């Protein structure tokens, strides 16, 4: 069974630009969660989508948004990029929603904002 | 608040046993998970405790005590490949909360 895939793997953007990251979950998984990982803040939850609906949301500004498609693939968008948005963005898929289910993480997208 | 505490670093030698503690200040959560992350890699699931007690999976065991708001990950027969960061995580309300991570260094 193929794992979670994320594209692109690396990205360099300029302040003020916007970016869209993509995540394809494991086949059969309907939940996709997004996380931001930085050395200073650790792993922080962004949001979770289940069956095309945002189920949970972390404490991030409205510049961070996402969506999920009918095939469970998910995209995350960050608008008006700031230097502090430089981070590793991880998505994780699970069979069900919520923390009761094991999450399978993708390799991440390394975003650098200059 | 919703916060988890873990030791920042732990060092041990090959073959030894190490315990990584996690204390949390949440209520109404569903359980405690543990993840391993090697440098440059993605987190991988290790264990999940929904109920109090010990869960054993090979060399790794995890323990939860809801009454003490405390859990730990026990790694036995340490190997060099166990050098990694270990995160505890809980679901609190609408959010997933990860601990700050414990960096384990296994020495020969």
PDB file of C-alpha atoms in Angstrom:
ATOM      1  CA  UNK A   1       0.000   0.000   0.000  1.00  0.00           C
ATOM      2  CA  UNK A   2       1.484   3.358  -1.014  1.00  0.00           C
ATOM      3  CA  UNK A   3       2.228   5.810   1.784  1.00  0.00           C
ATOM      4  CA  UNK A   4       1.220   9.421   2.208  1.00  0.00           C
ATOM      5  CA  UNK A   5       2.674  11.640  -0.495  1.00  0.00           C
ATOM      6  CA  UNK A   6       3.221  15.371  -0.372  1.00  0.00           C
ATOM      7  CA  UNK A   7       4.113  17.751  -3.146  1.00  0.00           C
ATOM      8  CA  UNK A   8       6.225  19.677  -3.583  1.00  0.00           C
ATOM      9  CA  UNK A   9       8.949  18.475  -1.223  1.00  0.00           C
ATOM     10  CA  UNK A  10      10.767  21.813  -1.189  1.00  0.00           C
ATOM     11  CA  UNK A  11       9.564  25.307  -1.901  1.00  0.00           C
ATOM     12  CA  UNK A  12      11.060  28.775  -1.736  1.00  0.00           C
ATOM     13  CA  UNK A  13       8.714  31.740  -1.714  1.00  0.00           C
ATOM     14  CA  UNK A  14       8.937  35.462  -1.101  1.00  0.00           C
ATOM     15  CA  UNK A  15       7.145  37.383   1.618  1.00  0.00           C
ATOM     16  CA  UNK A  16       3.663  38.384   0.557  1.00  0.00           C
ATOM     17  CA  UNK A  17       3.221  35.538  -1.893  1.00  0.00           C
ATOM     18  CA  UNK A  18       0.822  32.666  -1.449  1.00  0.00           C
ATOM     19  CA  UNK A  19       1.498  28.954  -1.593  1.00  0.00           C
ATOM     20  CA  UNK A  20      -0.509  25.760  -2.041  1.00  0.00           C
ATOM     21  CA  UNK A  21       0.700  22.423  -0.730  1.00  0.00           C
ATOM     22  CA  UNK A  22      -0.777  19.070  -1.683  1.00  0.00           C
ATOM     23  CA  UNK A  23      -1.247  15.847   0.231  1.00  0.00           C
ATOM     24  CA  UNK A  24      -2.435  12.468  -1.041  1.00  0.00           C
ATOM     25  CA  UNK A  25      -3.469  10.146   1.780  1.00  0.00           C
ATOM     26  CA  UNK A  26      -3.147   6.400   1.957  1.00  0.00           C
ATOM     27  CA  UNK A  27      -5.829   4.694  -0.089  1.00  0.00           C
ATOM     28  CA  UNK A  28      -8.935   4.198   2.032  1.00  0.00           C
ATOM     29  CA  UNK A  29      -8.048   6.882   4.558  1.00  0.00           C
ATOM     30  CA  UNK A  30     -10.639   9.609   4.812  1.00  0.00           C
ATOM     31  CA  UNK A  31      -8.997  11.881   7.359  1.00  0.00           C
ATOM     32  CA  UNK A  32      -6.151  14.245   6.574  1.00  0.00           C
ATOM     33  CA  UNK A  33      -4.485  16.446   9.176  1.00  0.00           C
ATOM     34  CA  UNK A  34      -1.929  19.173   8.610  1.00  0.00           C
ATOM     35  CA  UNK A  35       0.874  20.192  10.947  1.00  0.00           C
ATOM     36  CA  UNK A  36       3.543  22.853  11.029  1.00  0.00           C
ATOM     37  CA  UNK A  37       6.899  21.843  12.463  1.00  0.00           C
ATOM     38  CA  UNK A  38       9.555  24.360  13.456  1.00  0.00           C
ATOM     39  CA  UNK A  39      12.570  24.026  15.768  1.00  0.00           C
ATOM     40  CA  UNK A  40      11.151  26.597  18.153  1.00  0.00           C
ATOM     41  CA  UNK A  41       7.477  25.622  18.289  1.00  0.00           C
ATOM     42  CA  UNK A  42       7.642  21.912  17.612  1.00  0.00           C
ATOM     43  CA  UNK A  43       4.732  20.138  15.952  1.00  0.00           C
ATOM     44  CA  UNK A  44       1.652  22.306  15.832  1.00  0.00           C
ATOM     45  CA  UNK A  45      -1.733  21.197  14.583  1.00  0.00           C
ATOM     46  CA  UNK A  46      -3.224  23.238  11.760  1.00  0.00           C
ATOM     47  CA  UNK A  47      -6.451  21.489  10.839  1.00  0.00           C
ATOM     48  CA  UNK A  48      -8.088  18.176  10.115  1.00  0.00           C
ATOM     49  CA  UNK A  49     -10.371  17.285   7.234  1.00  0.00           C
ATOM     50  CA  UNK A  50     -12.676  14.331   7.132  1.00  0.00           C
ATOM     51  CA  UNK A  51     -14.998  13.537   4.239  1.00  0.00           C
ATOM     52  CA  UNK A  52     -14.372  16.953   2.668  1.00  0.00           C
ATOM     53  CA  UNK A  53     -15.293  18.825   5.862  1.00  0.00           C
ATOM     54  CA  UNK A  54     -12.973  20.655   8.193  1.00  0.00           C
ATOM     55  CA  UNK A  55     -13.429  18.888  11.479  1.00  0.00           C
ATOM     56  CA  UNK A  56     -10.841  20.512  13.722  1.00  0.00           C
ATOM     57  CA  UNK A  57      -8.745  23.637  13.544  1.00  0.00           C
ATOM     58  CA  UNK A  58      -5.684  24.736  15.484  1.00  0.00           C
ATOM     59  CA  UNK A  59      -4.700  28.217  16.599  1.00  0.00           C
ATOM     60  CA  UNK A  60      -3.423  29.631  13.338  1.00  0.00           C
ATOM     61  CA  UNK A  61      -4.458  32.834  11.582  1.00  0.00           C
ATOM     62  CA  UNK A  62      -6.953  32.844   8.769  1.00  0.00           C
ATOM     63  CA  UNK A  63      -4.115  33.059   6.253  1.00  0.00           C
ATOM     64  CA  UNK A  64      -3.860  29.315   6.664  1.00  0.00           C
ATOM     65  CA  UNK A  65      -6.651  27.424   4.977  1.00  0.00           C
ATOM     66  CA  UNK A  66      -7.269  24.056   3.486  1.00  0.00           C
ATOM     67  CA  UNK A  67      -9.677  21.868   1.683  1.00  0.00           C
ATOM     68  CA  UNK A  68     -10.279  18.231   0.934  1.00  0.00           C
ATOM     69  CA  UNK A  69     -11.546  16.705  -2.264  1.00  0.00           C
ATOM     70  CA  UNK A  70     -13.905  13.801  -2.812  1.00  0.00           C
ATOM     71  CA  UNK A  71     -10.943  11.457  -3.343  1.00  0.00           C
ATOM     72  CA  UNK A  72      -9.631  12.507   0.112  1.00  0.00           C
ATOM     73  CA  UNK A  73      -6.677  14.383  -1.344  1.00  0.00           C
ATOM     74  CA  UNK A  74      -6.113  17.608   0.536  1.00  0.00           C
ATOM     75  CA  UNK A  75      -4.543  20.958  -0.149  1.00  0.00           C
ATOM     76  CA  UNK A  76      -3.308  23.569   2.239  1.00  0.00           C
ATOM     77  CA  UNK A  77      -2.990  27.223   1.275  1.00  0.00           C
ATOM     78  CA  UNK A  78      -1.068  29.981   2.985  1.00  0.00           C
ATOM     79  CA  UNK A  79      -1.678  33.495   1.779  1.00  0.00           C
ATOM     80  CA  UNK A  80       0.415  36.618   2.341  1.00  0.00           C
ATOM     81  CA  UNK A  81       3.443  34.638   3.429  1.00  0.00           C
ATOM     82  CA  UNK A  82       5.535  35.858   6.337  1.00  0.00           C
ATOM     83  CA  UNK A  83       9.113  34.967   7.238  1.00  0.00           C
ATOM     84  CA  UNK A  84       7.792  33.091  10.263  1.00  0.00           C
ATOM     85  CA  UNK A  85       5.899  30.711   8.010  1.00  0.00           C
ATOM     86  CA  UNK A  86       9.164  29.028   7.085  1.00  0.00           C
ATOM     87  CA  UNK A  87       8.717  25.490   8.369  1.00  0.00           C
ATOM     88  CA  UNK A  88       8.235  21.852   7.542  1.00  0.00           C
ATOM     89  CA  UNK A  89       4.580  21.235   6.732  1.00  0.00           C
ATOM     90  CA  UNK A  90       3.481  17.696   7.402  1.00  0.00           C
ATOM     91  CA  UNK A  91       0.258  16.023   6.532  1.00  0.00           C
ATOM     92  CA  UNK A  92      -0.973  12.838   8.102  1.00  0.00           C
ATOM     93  CA  UNK A  93      -3.763  10.535   7.076  1.00  0.00           C
ATOM     94  CA  UNK A  94      -5.813   8.147   9.151  1.00  0.00           C
ATOM     95  CA  UNK A  95      -8.697   5.809   8.560  1.00  0.00           C
ATOM     96  CA  UNK A  96     -11.019   7.660  10.902  1.00  0.00           C
ATOM     97  CA  UNK A  97     -11.284  11.113  12.358  1.00  0.00           C
ATOM     98  CA  UNK A  98      -9.903  12.147  15.705  1.00  0.00           C
ATOM     99  CA  UNK A  99      -6.910  11.060  17.686  1.00  0.00           C
ATOM    100  CA  UNK A 100      -8.097   7.523  18.314  1.00  0.00           C
ATOM    101  CA  UNK A 101      -6.680   6.453  15.003  1.00  0.00           C
ATOM    102  CA  UNK A 102      -3.055   5.943  14.100  1.00  0.00           C
ATOM    103  CA  UNK A 103      -1.800   8.741  11.911  1.00  0.00           C
ATOM    104  CA  UNK A 104       0.511   8.081   8.983  1.00  0.00           C
ATOM    105  CA  UNK A 105       2.702  11.039   8.136  1.00  0.00           C
ATOM    106  CA  UNK A 106       3.984  12.096   4.760  1.00  0.00           C
ATOM    107  CA  UNK A 107       7.586  13.225   4.193  1.00  0.00           C
ATOM    108  CA  UNK A 108       6.618  16.887   4.457  1.00  0.00           C
ATOM    109  CA  UNK A 109       7.060  20.012   2.389  1.00  0.00           C
ATOM    110  CA  UNK A 110       9.942  22.228   3.434  1.00  0.00           C
ATOM    111  CA  UNK A 111       8.810  25.829   2.888  1.00  0.00           C
ATOM    112  CA  UNK A 112      11.328  28.640   3.009  1.00  0.00           C
ATOM    113  CA  UNK A 113      10.059  32.218   2.930  1.00  0.00           C
ATOM    114  CA  UNK A 114      12.616  34.887   2.037  1.00  0.00           C
TER     115      UNK A 114
ATOM    116  CA  UNK B   1      -4.426  24.995  29.385  1.00  0.00           C
ATOM    117  CA  UNK B   2      -3.524  22.311  26.957  1.00  0.00           C
ATOM    118  CA  UNK B   3       0.162  21.526  27.256  1.00  0.00           C
ATOM    119  CA  UNK B   4       2.351  18.497  27.401  1.00  0.00           C
ATOM    120  CA  UNK B   5       5.705  18.258  29.094  1.00  0.00           C
ATOM    121  CA  UNK B   6       8.569  15.954  28.171  1.00  0.00           C
ATOM    122  CA  UNK B   7      12.266  15.981  28.981  1.00  0.00           C
ATOM    123  CA  UNK B   8      14.152  17.687  26.177  1.00  0.00           C
ATOM    124  CA  UNK B   9      16.999  15.190  25.977  1.00  0.00           C
ATOM    125  CA  UNK B  10      17.824  11.693  27.164  1.00  0.00           C
ATOM    126  CA  UNK B  11      21.068   9.800  26.648  1.00  0.00           C
ATOM    127  CA  UNK B  12      21.608   6.070  27.118  1.00  0.00           C
ATOM    128  CA  UNK B  13      23.919   3.303  25.920  1.00  0.00           C
ATOM    129  CA  UNK B  14      23.167   0.410  23.628  1.00  0.00           C
ATOM    130  CA  UNK B  15      21.350  -2.440  25.335  1.00  0.00           C
ATOM    131  CA  UNK B  16      20.051  -0.245  28.120  1.00  0.00           C
ATOM    132  CA  UNK B  17      16.460   0.628  29.054  1.00  0.00           C
ATOM    133  CA  UNK B  18      15.185   4.187  28.909  1.00  0.00           C
ATOM    134  CA  UNK B  19      11.920   5.752  30.005  1.00  0.00           C
ATOM    135  CA  UNK B  20      10.565   8.941  28.448  1.00  0.00           C
ATOM    136  CA  UNK B  21       7.931  10.641  30.546  1.00  0.00           C
ATOM    137  CA  UNK B  22       5.030  12.777  29.409  1.00  0.00           C
ATOM    138  CA  UNK B  23       2.799  14.809  31.675  1.00  0.00           C
ATOM    139  CA  UNK B  24      -0.238  16.622  30.408  1.00  0.00           C
ATOM    140  CA  UNK B  25      -2.600  19.268  31.652  1.00  0.00           C
ATOM    141  CA  UNK B  26      -5.716  18.447  29.732  1.00  0.00           C
ATOM    142  CA  UNK B  27      -9.049  16.889  30.475  1.00  0.00           C
ATOM    143  CA  UNK B  28     -11.560  15.063  28.363  1.00  0.00           C
ATOM    144  CA  UNK B  29      -8.959  13.643  26.079  1.00  0.00           C
ATOM    145  CA  UNK B  30      -9.296  10.294  24.355  1.00  0.00           C
ATOM    146  CA  UNK B  31      -5.849   8.857  24.936  1.00  0.00           C
ATOM    147  CA  UNK B  32      -2.117   9.287  24.634  1.00  0.00           C
ATOM    148  CA  UNK B  33      -0.091   8.508  21.530  1.00  0.00           C
ATOM    149  CA  UNK B  34       3.629   8.232  20.943  1.00  0.00           C
ATOM    150  CA  UNK B  35       5.501   9.020  17.738  1.00  0.00           C
ATOM    151  CA  UNK B  36       9.123   8.602  16.690  1.00  0.00           C
ATOM    152  CA  UNK B  37      10.881  10.967  14.320  1.00  0.00           C
ATOM    153  CA  UNK B  38      14.366  10.495  12.953  1.00  0.00           C
ATOM    154  CA  UNK B  39      16.303  13.537  11.782  1.00  0.00           C
ATOM    155  CA  UNK B  40      15.034  14.540   8.363  1.00  0.00           C
ATOM    156  CA  UNK B  41      12.219  12.022   8.503  1.00  0.00           C
ATOM    157  CA  UNK B  42       8.499  12.040   9.165  1.00  0.00           C
ATOM    158  CA  UNK B  43       6.945  11.057  12.492  1.00  0.00           C
ATOM    159  CA  UNK B  44       5.924   7.422  12.704  1.00  0.00           C
ATOM    160  CA  UNK B  45       3.339   6.005  15.047  1.00  0.00           C
ATOM    161  CA  UNK B  46       4.581   3.876  17.933  1.00  0.00           C
ATOM    162  CA  UNK B  47       1.678   3.319  20.304  1.00  0.00           C
ATOM    163  CA  UNK B  48      -1.657   4.522  21.598  1.00  0.00           C
ATOM    164  CA  UNK B  49      -3.059   4.179  25.113  1.00  0.00           C
ATOM    165  CA  UNK B  50      -6.787   4.691  25.445  1.00  0.00           C
ATOM    166  CA  UNK B  51      -7.005   3.017  28.827  1.00  0.00           C
ATOM    167  CA  UNK B  52      -4.854   3.109  31.934  1.00  0.00           C
ATOM    168  CA  UNK B  53      -2.089   0.551  32.026  1.00  0.00           C
ATOM    169  CA  UNK B  54       0.750  -0.804  29.996  1.00  0.00           C
ATOM    170  CA  UNK B  55       0.725  -1.547  26.276  1.00  0.00           C
ATOM    171  CA  UNK B  56       3.613  -3.602  24.941  1.00  0.00           C
ATOM    172  CA  UNK B  57       4.793  -3.756  21.340  1.00  0.00           C
ATOM    173  CA  UNK B  58       8.069  -5.553  20.969  1.00  0.00           C
ATOM    174  CA  UNK B  59      10.893  -3.579  22.552  1.00  0.00           C
ATOM    175  CA  UNK B  60       8.610  -0.600  23.134  1.00  0.00           C
ATOM    176  CA  UNK B  61       6.005  -0.252  25.870  1.00  0.00           C
ATOM    177  CA  UNK B  62       3.756   2.648  26.727  1.00  0.00           C
ATOM    178  CA  UNK B  63       1.941   3.420  29.950  1.00  0.00           C
ATOM    179  CA  UNK B  64      -0.912   5.728  30.855  1.00  0.00           C
ATOM    180  CA  UNK B  65      -2.324   6.865  34.177  1.00  0.00           C
ATOM    181  CA  UNK B  66      -5.291   9.182  33.728  1.00  0.00           C
ATOM    182  CA  UNK B  67      -5.569   9.880  37.434  1.00  0.00           C
ATOM    183  CA  UNK B  68      -1.982  11.161  37.457  1.00  0.00           C
ATOM    184  CA  UNK B  69      -2.190  12.853  34.019  1.00  0.00           C
ATOM    185  CA  UNK B  70       0.982  10.991  33.199  1.00  0.00           C
ATOM    186  CA  UNK B  71       2.328   8.537  30.715  1.00  0.00           C
ATOM    187  CA  UNK B  72       5.630   7.154  29.589  1.00  0.00           C
ATOM    188  CA  UNK B  73       7.322   5.361  26.741  1.00  0.00           C
ATOM    189  CA  UNK B  74       9.701   2.580  27.699  1.00  0.00           C
ATOM    190  CA  UNK B  75      12.359   1.478  25.255  1.00  0.00           C
ATOM    191  CA  UNK B  76      14.217  -1.735  26.030  1.00  0.00           C
ATOM    192  CA  UNK B  77      17.355  -3.263  24.554  1.00  0.00           C
ATOM    193  CA  UNK B  78      18.289   0.067  23.039  1.00  0.00           C
ATOM    194  CA  UNK B  79      19.822   0.055  19.582  1.00  0.00           C
ATOM    195  CA  UNK B  80      21.689   2.794  17.762  1.00  0.00           C
ATOM    196  CA  UNK B  81      18.770   3.136  15.347  1.00  0.00           C
ATOM    197  CA  UNK B  82      16.577   4.216  18.264  1.00  0.00           C
ATOM    198  CA  UNK B  83      18.370   7.569  18.298  1.00  0.00           C
ATOM    199  CA  UNK B  84      15.555   9.915  17.344  1.00  0.00           C
ATOM    200  CA  UNK B  85      13.037  12.359  18.753  1.00  0.00           C
ATOM    201  CA  UNK B  86      10.010  10.978  20.536  1.00  0.00           C
ATOM    202  CA  UNK B  87       6.736  12.876  20.842  1.00  0.00           C
ATOM    203  CA  UNK B  88       3.736  12.224  23.021  1.00  0.00           C
ATOM    204  CA  UNK B  89       0.419  13.522  21.697  1.00  0.00           C
ATOM    205  CA  UNK B  90      -3.159  13.868  22.863  1.00  0.00           C
ATOM    206  CA  UNK B  91      -6.417  14.964  21.350  1.00  0.00           C
ATOM    207  CA  UNK B  92      -7.907  17.771  23.382  1.00  0.00           C
ATOM    208  CA  UNK B  93     -11.222  19.175  22.358  1.00  0.00           C
ATOM    209  CA  UNK B  94     -10.928  20.101  18.724  1.00  0.00           C
ATOM    210  CA  UNK B  95      -7.156  20.084  18.601  1.00  0.00           C
ATOM    211  CA  UNK B  96      -4.348  17.607  18.390  1.00  0.00           C
ATOM    212  CA  UNK B  97      -1.589  18.579  20.800  1.00  0.00           C
ATOM    213  CA  UNK B  98       1.946  17.251  20.513  1.00  0.00           C
ATOM    214  CA  UNK B  99       4.543  17.462  23.225  1.00  0.00           C
ATOM    215  CA  UNK B 100       7.802  19.328  22.581  1.00  0.00           C
ATOM    216  CA  UNK B 101       9.623  16.068  21.928  1.00  0.00           C
ATOM    217  CA  UNK B 102      12.457  14.227  23.640  1.00  0.00           C
ATOM    218  CA  UNK B 103      15.673  13.754  21.775  1.00  0.00           C
ATOM    219  CA  UNK B 104      17.117  10.320  22.557  1.00  0.00           C
ATOM    220  CA  UNK B 105      20.773   9.702  21.886  1.00  0.00           C
ATOM    221  CA  UNK B 106      21.970   6.103  22.052  1.00  0.00           C
ATOM    222  CA  UNK B 107      25.708   5.741  22.585  1.00  0.00           C
ATOM    223  CA  UNK B 108      27.783   2.684  21.670  1.00  0.00           C
TER     224      UNK B 108
END
